[in-house]
Amino acid sequence: MTGSLELGPVAWPPTAITTERLVLRAPEPRDRPALIELLSTPEVHTYLGGPHSRDDLERTVPETPHQRPGLFVAERDGALIGTVELKRTKGEYRSPIGQDGDAEIGYLFLPRAWGHGYAAEACAAALDWLATALPDEPVVLCTQTANTRSMRLARKLGFTEAERYEAWGAEQWMGIRTGR
Ligand SMILES: CC(C)(COP(=O)(O)OP(=O)(O)OC[C@H]1O[C@@H](n2cnc3c(N)ncnc32)[C@H](O)[C@@H]1OP(=O)(O)O)[C@@H](O)C(=O)NCCC(=O)NCCS
């Protein structure tokens, strides 16, 4: 299948991407329990408006979790430890300079996978994939400045500050990484 997902004409699902310690691939039915854990764990959503209810997720997440071009599962030793998503922004911006249609990266990792460099390894591989699929595409990243782990990761990935602004009752940071 060739997905458009507004990202552009990218081949999806991709051939699994193997990094030093991880595999990045499209979601599969076996990911469902870990995905529900990821979306319902409070620490994961501290700076993202709060977790989803586990009961709601058990009811609504399909047996085969949704596949969207640009949505990668990061797998370590055969199990999901997080997700990395590349998508085009649509309507959710509160940034004065952000535009609908910007390519944006987002990431969620289970707390037990924090502090090992896995998120950085997975995001770098996903950004490389995008740079091959859509050369010269700039990518933006939005995060709360209070989210220190996310801020460190953003800078490590090569995002530089475009602006800071107030939204959802907190200071937000938008970084940009030019296409390469
Ligand atoms: C944001 C998030 C992905 C960052 O995870 P993380 O594990 O801190 O990020 P990294 O992969 O860059 O790992 C860095 C840490 O791994 C450590 N590390 C250990 N071994 C490492 C290795 N082999 N290579 C690189 N780093 C390593 C680093 O020293 C660093 O530790 P420190 O934070 O104590 O300094 C994670 O906190 C998360 O999922 N948060 C909830 C979701 C969220 O807020 N997302 C933001 C959406 S905008």
CSV table of N, CA and C and ligand atoms in Angstrom, one decimal, residues 20-21 38 43-48 104-111 113-123 141-144 147-153 156, ligand 1:
chain,number,residue,atom,x,y,z
A,20,GLU,N,20.8,-0.4,16.3
A,20,GLU,CA,21.7,-1.2,17.1
A,20,GLU,C,20.9,-2.1,18.1
A,21,ARG,N,19.9,-1.5,18.7
A,21,ARG,CA,19.2,-2.2,19.8
A,21,ARG,C,17.7,-2.4,19.6
A,38,LEU,N,0.9,1.9,27.4
A,38,LEU,CA,1.5,3.1,27.0
A,38,LEU,C,0.5,4.3,27.1
A,43,GLU,N,2.5,8.5,34.2
A,43,GLU,CA,3.8,9.2,34.0
A,43,GLU,C,4.1,9.6,32.5
A,44,VAL,N,3.6,8.7,31.6
A,44,VAL,CA,3.8,9.0,30.2
A,44,VAL,C,3.1,10.3,29.7
A,45,HIS,N,2.0,10.6,30.4
A,45,HIS,CA,1.1,11.7,30.0
A,45,HIS,C,1.1,12.9,30.9
A,46,THR,N,2.2,13.0,31.8
A,46,THR,CA,2.3,14.1,32.7
A,46,THR,C,2.2,15.4,32.0
A,47,TYR,N,2.8,15.5,30.8
A,47,TYR,CA,2.9,16.8,30.1
A,47,TYR,C,2.0,16.8,28.8
A,48,LEU,N,1.1,15.8,28.8
A,48,LEU,CA,0.3,15.6,27.6
A,48,LEU,C,-1.1,15.6,27.9
A,104,GLU,N,5.6,16.8,11.7
A,104,GLU,CA,5.9,16.9,13.2
A,104,GLU,C,6.2,15.5,13.7
A,105,ILE,N,7.1,15.5,14.6
A,105,ILE,CA,7.5,14.2,15.3
A,105,ILE,C,6.9,14.2,16.7
A,106,GLY,N,6.4,13.0,17.1
A,106,GLY,CA,6.0,12.9,18.5
A,106,GLY,C,6.5,11.5,19.0
A,107,TYR,N,6.6,11.3,20.3
A,107,TYR,CA,7.1,10.1,20.8
A,107,TYR,C,6.6,9.8,22.2
A,108,LEU,N,6.4,8.5,22.5
A,108,LEU,CA,5.9,8.0,23.8
A,108,LEU,C,6.6,6.8,24.1
A,109,PHE,N,7.3,6.7,25.2
A,109,PHE,CA,8.0,5.5,25.6
A,109,PHE,C,7.5,5.1,27.0
A,110,LEU,N,7.5,3.8,27.3
A,110,LEU,CA,7.1,3.3,28.6
A,110,LEU,C,8.2,3.7,29.6
A,111,PRO,N,7.8,4.1,30.8
A,111,PRO,CA,8.8,4.6,31.8
A,111,PRO,C,10.0,3.6,32.0
A,113,ALA,N,11.5,2.0,30.0
A,113,ALA,CA,12.4,2.1,28.8
A,113,ALA,C,13.1,3.5,28.8
A,114,TRP,N,12.8,4.4,29.8
A,114,TRP,CA,13.5,5.7,29.9
A,114,TRP,C,14.9,5.5,30.4
A,115,GLY,N,15.8,6.4,30.0
A,115,GLY,CA,17.1,6.5,30.6
A,115,GLY,C,18.1,5.5,30.0
A,116,HIS,N,17.8,5.0,28.8
A,116,HIS,CA,18.7,4.0,28.1
A,116,HIS,C,19.1,4.5,26.7
A,117,GLY,N,18.6,5.7,26.3
A,117,GLY,CA,18.8,6.2,25.0
A,117,GLY,C,18.0,5.5,23.9
A,118,TYR,N,17.0,4.7,24.3
A,118,TYR,CA,16.2,4.1,23.3
A,118,TYR,C,15.3,5.1,22.5
A,119,ALA,N,14.7,6.1,23.1
A,119,ALA,CA,13.9,7.0,22.4
A,119,ALA,C,14.8,7.8,21.4
A,120,ALA,N,15.9,8.2,21.8
A,120,ALA,CA,16.8,8.9,20.9
A,120,ALA,C,17.2,8.0,19.7
A,121,GLU,N,17.4,6.7,19.9
A,121,GLU,CA,17.8,5.8,18.9
A,121,GLU,C,16.6,5.6,17.9
A,122,ALA,N,15.4,5.5,18.5
A,122,ALA,CA,14.3,5.2,17.6
A,122,ALA,C,13.9,6.5,16.8
A,123,CYS,N,13.9,7.6,17.5
A,123,CYS,CA,13.5,8.9,16.8
A,123,CYS,C,14.5,9.2,15.7
A,141,LEU,N,8.8,19.9,16.2
A,141,LEU,CA,8.6,19.2,17.4
A,141,LEU,C,8.1,20.1,18.5
A,142,CYS,N,7.0,19.8,19.1
A,142,CYS,CA,6.4,20.7,20.2
A,142,CYS,C,6.4,19.9,21.5
A,143,THR,N,6.8,20.6,22.5
A,143,THR,CA,6.8,19.9,23.8
A,143,THR,C,6.8,21.0,24.9
A,144,GLN,N,6.3,20.6,26.1
A,144,GLN,CA,6.3,21.6,27.2
A,144,GLN,C,7.7,21.8,27.7
A,147,ASN,N,8.9,19.6,30.4
A,147,ASN,CA,9.2,18.2,30.1
A,147,ASN,C,10.7,18.0,29.8
A,148,THR,N,11.5,18.0,30.9
A,148,THR,CA,12.9,18.1,30.7
A,148,THR,C,13.5,16.9,29.9
A,149,ARG,N,13.0,15.7,30.1
A,149,ARG,CA,13.5,14.6,29.3
A,149,ARG,C,13.2,14.8,27.8
A,150,SER,N,12.0,15.3,27.5
A,150,SER,CA,11.7,15.6,26.1
A,150,SER,C,12.5,16.7,25.5
A,151,MET,N,12.7,17.7,26.3
A,151,MET,CA,13.6,18.9,25.8
A,151,MET,C,15.0,18.4,25.5
A,152,ARG,N,15.5,17.6,26.4
A,152,ARG,CA,16.9,17.0,26.2
A,152,ARG,C,16.9,16.2,24.9
A,153,LEU,N,15.9,15.4,24.7
A,153,LEU,CA,15.8,14.5,23.5
A,153,LEU,C,15.7,15.4,22.3
A,156,LYS,N,19.1,16.8,21.4
A,156,LYS,CA,20.0,15.7,21.0
A,156,LYS,C,19.7,15.3,19.5
B,1,LIG,C1,10.5,12.0,26.3
B,1,LIG,C2,11.0,10.6,26.4
B,1,LIG,C3,10.8,9.8,25.2
B,1,LIG,C4,12.5,10.7,26.7
B,1,LIG,O1,13.0,9.4,27.1
B,1,LIG,P1,14.5,9.2,27.5
B,1,LIG,O2,14.8,7.8,27.8
B,1,LIG,O3,14.9,10.2,28.6
B,1,LIG,O4,15.3,9.7,26.2
B,1,LIG,P2,16.6,9.2,25.5
B,1,LIG,O5,16.3,8.0,24.7
B,1,LIG,O6,17.2,10.4,24.8
B,1,LIG,O7,17.6,8.7,26.7
B,1,LIG,C5,18.4,9.6,27.4
B,1,LIG,C6,18.9,9.0,28.6
B,1,LIG,O8,19.4,7.7,28.4
B,1,LIG,C7,20.7,7.6,29.0
B,1,LIG,N1,21.4,6.5,28.3
B,1,LIG,C8,21.8,5.3,28.9
B,1,LIG,N2,22.4,4.5,28.0
B,1,LIG,C9,22.4,5.2,26.8
B,1,LIG,C10,22.9,4.9,25.6
B,1,LIG,N3,23.5,3.7,25.3
B,1,LIG,N4,22.8,5.8,24.6
B,1,LIG,C11,22.3,7.0,24.8
B,1,LIG,N5,21.7,7.4,26.0
B,1,LIG,C12,21.8,6.5,27.0
B,1,LIG,C13,21.2,9.0,28.8
B,1,LIG,O9,22.3,9.2,29.7
B,1,LIG,C14,20.0,9.8,29.2
B,1,LIG,O10,19.9,9.7,30.6
B,1,LIG,P3,19.4,11.0,31.5
B,1,LIG,O11,18.1,11.4,31.0
B,1,LIG,O12,19.4,10.4,32.9
B,1,LIG,O13,20.5,12.0,31.3
B,1,LIG,C15,10.3,9.9,27.6
B,1,LIG,O14,10.6,10.5,28.8
B,1,LIG,C16,8.8,9.8,27.4
B,1,LIG,O15,8.3,8.9,26.7
B,1,LIG,N6,8.0,10.7,28.1
B,1,LIG,C17,6.6,10.6,28.0
B,1,LIG,C18,6.0,11.0,26.7
B,1,LIG,C19,6.3,12.5,26.3
B,1,LIG,O16,6.3,13.4,27.2
B,1,LIG,N7,6.6,12.7,25.1
B,1,LIG,C20,6.8,14.0,24.6
B,1,LIG,C21,5.8,14.3,23.5
B,1,LIG,S1,6.1,15.9,22.8
